Amino acid sequence: AQSVAQPEDQVNVAEGNPLTVKCTYSVSGNPYLFWYVQYPNRGLQFLLKYITGDNLVKGSYGFEAEFNKSQTSFHLKKPSALVSDSALYFCAVRFNQGGKLIFGQGTELSVKP
Amino acid sequence: DADVTQTPRNRITKTGKRIMLECSQTKGHDRMYWYRQDPGLGLRLIYYSFDVKDINKGEISDGYSVSRQAQAKFSLSLESAIPNQTALYFCATSDEDRTGELFFGEGSRLTVL
C-alpha cells in the first residue's frame, strides 16, 4: 500500500541549532514529495517539493529537504532554527502526476529560545 | 482577500443536524478538495473534484456529501452530524498542470455535541 509516515510526533530544538523533521514513504514507482507547514489557527502552507532532478530541494523560509531514494525518505532540514519556525509540519506524497496527495500524521516542531 | 475562503470558520451543532461548509476560491483552479484534520491522524481526503461535472470519493467519504456549484465553489455537507465528525475541515485547490501544489483555506472547526 502507498503510504507516508512521520515517525516523530514532536521535535524540540533550541534556537540557532539545526533541525530535522523526518519523513519516509512507501511506494511503487516514482513519488512526488511535498512539505507543508501549519501555523496555529491557519491553513497549511506549501514549503517545498521534489518532483525530479537534484535530490536537495530548497524551499521557503530557509528550509530544505533531501530526497533519498534508497532509504525512501524526504527529511526536512534547516541549518539554524528560529522560534518562529514552531509549527506543525506535514509531509505529503503523490504517486503520479495528477494523483491524490496523501499526508503524513504531522510533526509538531517546537523551537525554544 | 484570501485566495481560498471557507465559511463558517467555527460551528457548534448538535447530533442529527444538517451542516454545510462552504468553500470559494479566486485562484481559477479546476481542482478542489475537502480534507479533514484530526490530531495524530494528519489530513484525510473526504471528496475531491477535478472540474464542475466531476465528483470523486476520497478515503473517508461516508457520512459526507459535496456539491460543486461552479468552478469557484465547492461545498461539503453533513446530512446528519454525529460527534465523531467533530474535526477541523480544510478546503484546498490545485492547478495540477503546473506545480501540483495545494492551496488551503483557513479551515472550518466543527464541533458536534
Short mmCIF file of C-alpha atoms in Angstrom, two decimals:
data_model
loop_
_atom_site.label_atom_id
_atom_site.label_comp_id
_atom_site.label_asym_id
_atom_site.label_seq_id
_atom_site.Cartn_x
_atom_site.Cartn_y
_atom_site.Cartn_z
CA ALA A 1 0.00 0.00 0.00
CA GLN A 2 1.15 3.51 -0.73
CA SER A 3 1.75 5.49 2.45
CA VAL A 4 3.77 8.20 4.11
CA ALA A 5 4.99 8.26 7.71
CA GLN A 6 6.38 10.89 10.04
CA PRO A 7 7.95 8.86 12.85
CA GLU A 8 8.16 11.71 15.37
CA ASP A 9 5.08 13.35 16.84
CA GLN A 10 7.19 16.16 18.27
CA VAL A 11 10.64 17.60 17.70
CA ASN A 12 12.22 20.01 20.18
CA VAL A 13 15.14 22.20 19.13
CA ALA A 14 16.98 25.14 20.65
CA GLU A 15 17.03 28.34 18.63
CA GLY A 16 20.10 28.53 16.43
CA ASN A 17 20.56 24.77 16.28
CA PRO A 18 19.95 22.73 13.13
CA LEU A 19 16.63 20.96 12.85
CA THR A 20 15.44 17.83 11.07
CA VAL A 21 11.87 16.63 10.65
CA LYS A 22 11.71 13.11 9.31
CA CYS A 23 9.50 11.64 6.60
CA THR A 24 9.51 8.21 4.97
CA TYR A 25 7.26 6.80 2.30
CA SER A 26 6.22 3.50 0.81
CA VAL A 27 5.65 3.47 -2.90
CA SER A 28 5.72 1.57 -6.12
CA GLY A 29 7.07 3.94 -8.74
CA ASN A 30 8.47 7.45 -8.52
CA PRO A 31 6.93 9.71 -5.91
CA TYR A 32 6.21 13.40 -5.91
CA LEU A 33 7.08 14.63 -2.39
CA PHE A 34 5.92 17.75 -0.56
CA TRP A 35 6.32 19.54 2.76
CA TYR A 36 3.65 21.81 4.19
CA VAL A 37 3.62 23.91 7.38
CA GLN A 38 0.63 24.79 9.53
CA TYR A 39 0.84 27.69 11.96
CA PRO A 40 -1.72 27.87 14.81
CA ASN A 41 -5.26 28.59 13.61
CA ARG A 42 -4.15 28.71 9.99
CA GLY A 43 -4.40 26.55 6.92
CA LEU A 44 -1.48 24.61 5.50
CA GLN A 45 1.15 26.45 3.51
CA PHE A 46 3.38 24.91 0.86
CA LEU A 47 7.09 24.83 1.76
CA LEU A 48 8.80 22.82 -0.96
CA LYS A 49 8.51 19.84 -3.26
CA TYR A 50 10.56 17.22 -5.05
CA ILE A 51 9.47 16.05 -8.46
CA THR A 52 12.68 15.10 -10.19
CA GLY A 53 16.27 16.29 -10.54
CA ASP A 54 18.59 17.38 -7.74
CA ASN A 55 17.98 15.41 -4.57
CA LEU A 56 18.40 18.52 -2.40
CA VAL A 57 15.42 20.83 -2.70
CA LYS A 58 15.33 24.35 -1.31
CA GLY A 59 12.10 25.98 -0.21
CA SER A 60 10.55 28.83 1.69
CA TYR A 61 11.84 30.34 4.97
CA GLY A 62 15.29 28.75 4.62
CA PHE A 63 14.03 25.17 4.68
CA GLU A 64 15.42 22.41 2.52
CA ALA A 65 14.73 18.71 2.08
CA GLU A 66 16.76 15.81 0.80
CA PHE A 67 15.24 13.05 -1.29
CA ASN A 68 16.88 9.69 -0.62
CA LYS A 69 15.52 7.02 -2.94
CA SER A 70 17.38 4.10 -1.36
CA GLN A 71 16.05 4.96 2.10
CA THR A 72 12.67 6.15 0.75
CA SER A 73 12.99 9.29 2.83
CA PHE A 74 12.40 13.01 2.37
CA HIS A 75 13.59 14.70 5.56
CA LEU A 76 13.02 18.41 6.13
CA LYS A 77 16.01 20.39 7.37
CA LYS A 78 17.08 23.87 8.36
CA PRO A 79 20.62 24.84 9.38
CA SER A 80 19.59 27.29 12.11
CA ALA A 81 16.16 27.12 13.74
CA LEU A 82 14.11 30.17 14.70
CA VAL A 83 11.45 30.41 17.38
CA SER A 84 9.07 31.46 14.62
CA ASP A 85 9.59 28.06 12.94
CA SER A 86 7.49 26.48 15.70
CA ALA A 87 4.53 24.93 13.92
CA LEU A 88 3.02 21.66 12.70
CA TYR A 89 4.80 20.18 9.68
CA PHE A 90 3.25 17.74 7.23
CA CYS A 91 4.98 15.55 4.70
CA ALA A 92 2.85 14.52 1.72
CA VAL A 93 3.31 12.24 -1.26
CA ARG A 94 1.68 11.85 -4.64
CA PHE A 95 2.48 8.76 -6.65
CA ASN A 96 1.84 10.10 -10.11
CA GLN A 97 1.16 13.44 -11.76
CA GLY A 98 -2.44 14.35 -11.03
CA GLY A 99 -2.82 11.71 -8.35
CA LYS A 100 -4.22 12.37 -4.88
CA LEU A 101 -1.98 13.79 -2.19
CA ILE A 102 -1.50 11.54 0.85
CA PHE A 103 -0.44 13.27 4.08
CA GLY A 104 1.61 12.05 6.98
CA GLN A 105 0.28 12.46 10.50
CA GLY A 106 2.26 15.62 11.17
CA THR A 107 5.18 16.57 13.41
CA GLU A 108 4.96 19.36 15.95
CA LEU A 109 8.17 21.40 15.88
CA SER A 110 8.95 23.43 18.98
CA VAL A 111 11.89 25.83 18.90
CA LYS A 112 12.87 27.30 22.27
CA PRO A 113 14.90 30.49 22.81
CA ASP B 1 -8.75 38.77 0.49
CA ALA B 2 -7.78 35.13 0.86
CA ASP B 3 -7.47 33.03 -2.29
CA VAL B 4 -9.42 30.17 -0.68
CA THR B 5 -12.22 31.19 1.67
CA GLN B 6 -14.10 28.87 3.98
CA THR B 7 -17.32 29.61 5.85
CA PRO B 8 -18.12 29.26 8.64
CA ARG B 9 -14.77 29.30 10.44
CA ASN B 10 -16.29 27.84 13.58
CA ARG B 11 -19.55 25.99 14.14
CA ILE B 12 -21.06 24.15 17.06
CA THR B 13 -24.03 21.96 16.33
CA LYS B 14 -25.99 19.06 17.74
CA THR B 15 -26.17 15.43 16.75
CA GLY B 16 -28.57 14.86 13.87
CA LYS B 17 -28.40 18.37 12.46
CA ARG B 18 -27.56 19.07 8.83
CA ILE B 19 -24.45 21.17 8.33
CA MET B 20 -22.96 22.73 5.23
CA LEU B 21 -19.41 24.04 4.97
CA GLU B 22 -18.72 26.27 2.03
CA CYS B 23 -15.58 26.97 0.09
CA SER B 24 -14.90 29.51 -2.60
CA GLN B 25 -11.69 30.27 -4.46
CA THR B 26 -10.34 33.06 -6.61
CA LYS B 27 -7.34 31.19 -7.98
CA GLY B 28 -9.12 29.96 -11.08
CA HIS B 29 -8.18 26.35 -10.35
CA ASP B 30 -10.22 23.47 -11.67
CA ARG B 31 -9.36 21.05 -8.86
CA MET B 32 -10.87 21.35 -5.40
CA TYR B 33 -10.64 19.13 -2.35
CA TRP B 34 -12.12 18.67 1.12
CA TYR B 35 -9.86 17.31 3.85
CA ARG B 36 -10.48 16.52 7.48
CA GLN B 37 -7.76 17.03 10.13
CA ASP B 38 -7.72 15.12 13.39
CA PRO B 39 -4.86 15.23 15.92
CA GLY B 40 -2.34 12.47 15.27
CA LEU B 41 -4.02 11.42 12.03
CA GLY B 42 -2.87 14.14 9.67
CA LEU B 43 -5.20 15.15 6.85
CA ARG B 44 -7.55 12.69 5.28
CA LEU B 45 -9.27 13.26 1.96
CA ILE B 46 -13.08 13.30 2.05
CA TYR B 47 -14.05 14.27 -1.51
CA TYR B 48 -12.41 15.89 -4.49
CA SER B 49 -13.48 17.39 -7.77
CA PHE B 50 -11.38 17.89 -10.88
CA ASP B 51 -13.95 20.05 -12.64
CA VAL B 52 -17.56 21.18 -12.27
CA LYS B 53 -19.03 17.90 -13.53
CA ASP B 54 -16.61 15.66 -11.66
CA ILE B 55 -17.04 14.42 -8.07
CA ASN B 56 -14.92 11.69 -6.51
CA LYS B 57 -14.90 10.00 -3.14
CA GLY B 58 -11.81 10.16 -1.00
CA GLU B 59 -10.74 7.79 1.73
CA ILE B 60 -13.37 8.81 4.30
CA SER B 61 -16.48 9.90 2.37
CA ASP B 62 -19.09 8.03 4.46
CA GLY B 63 -21.44 10.47 6.19
CA TYR B 64 -20.49 13.35 3.87
CA SER B 65 -21.66 14.70 0.54
CA VAL B 66 -20.42 17.51 -1.69
CA SER B 67 -21.66 19.84 -4.36
CA ARG B 68 -19.59 21.65 -6.98
CA GLN B 69 -21.82 24.57 -7.81
CA ALA B 70 -19.31 26.34 -10.03
CA GLN B 71 -15.61 26.26 -10.77
CA ALA B 72 -15.03 28.53 -7.80
CA LYS B 73 -17.37 26.89 -5.27
CA PHE B 74 -17.25 23.51 -3.56
CA SER B 75 -19.42 22.78 -0.52
CA LEU B 76 -19.31 19.94 1.96
CA SER B 77 -22.44 18.70 3.72
CA LEU B 78 -23.02 16.53 6.73
CA GLU B 79 -26.60 15.32 6.33
CA SER B 80 -26.94 14.15 9.93
CA ALA B 81 -23.98 15.19 12.03
CA ILE B 82 -22.53 12.85 14.65
CA PRO B 83 -19.97 13.56 17.39
CA ASN B 84 -17.10 11.72 15.68
CA GLN B 85 -17.36 14.22 12.84
CA THR B 86 -16.00 16.83 15.23
CA ALA B 87 -12.83 17.96 13.46
CA LEU B 88 -11.07 20.71 11.57
CA TYR B 89 -12.08 20.74 7.90
CA PHE B 90 -9.97 22.19 5.11
CA CYS B 91 -10.80 23.07 1.56
CA ALA B 92 -7.95 23.16 -0.94
CA THR B 93 -7.43 23.87 -4.61
CA SER B 94 -4.73 22.94 -7.06
CA ASP B 95 -3.54 23.60 -10.56
CA GLU B 96 -2.16 20.17 -11.35
CA ASP B 97 -0.78 21.04 -14.71
CA ARG B 98 1.71 23.49 -13.26
CA THR B 99 3.05 22.76 -9.81
CA GLY B 100 0.96 20.12 -8.08
CA GLU B 101 0.88 22.39 -5.08
CA LEU B 102 -2.27 22.59 -2.95
CA PHE B 103 -3.60 25.93 -1.72
CA PHE B 104 -5.54 25.67 1.51
CA GLY B 105 -8.27 27.69 3.15
CA GLU B 106 -8.01 28.72 6.78
CA GLY B 107 -10.14 25.83 7.97
CA SER B 108 -13.59 25.32 9.47
CA ARG B 109 -13.70 23.98 13.00
CA LEU B 110 -16.82 21.88 13.54
CA THR B 111 -17.97 20.62 16.92
CA VAL B 112 -20.85 18.15 17.08
CA LEU B 113 -22.35 17.76 20.54
#
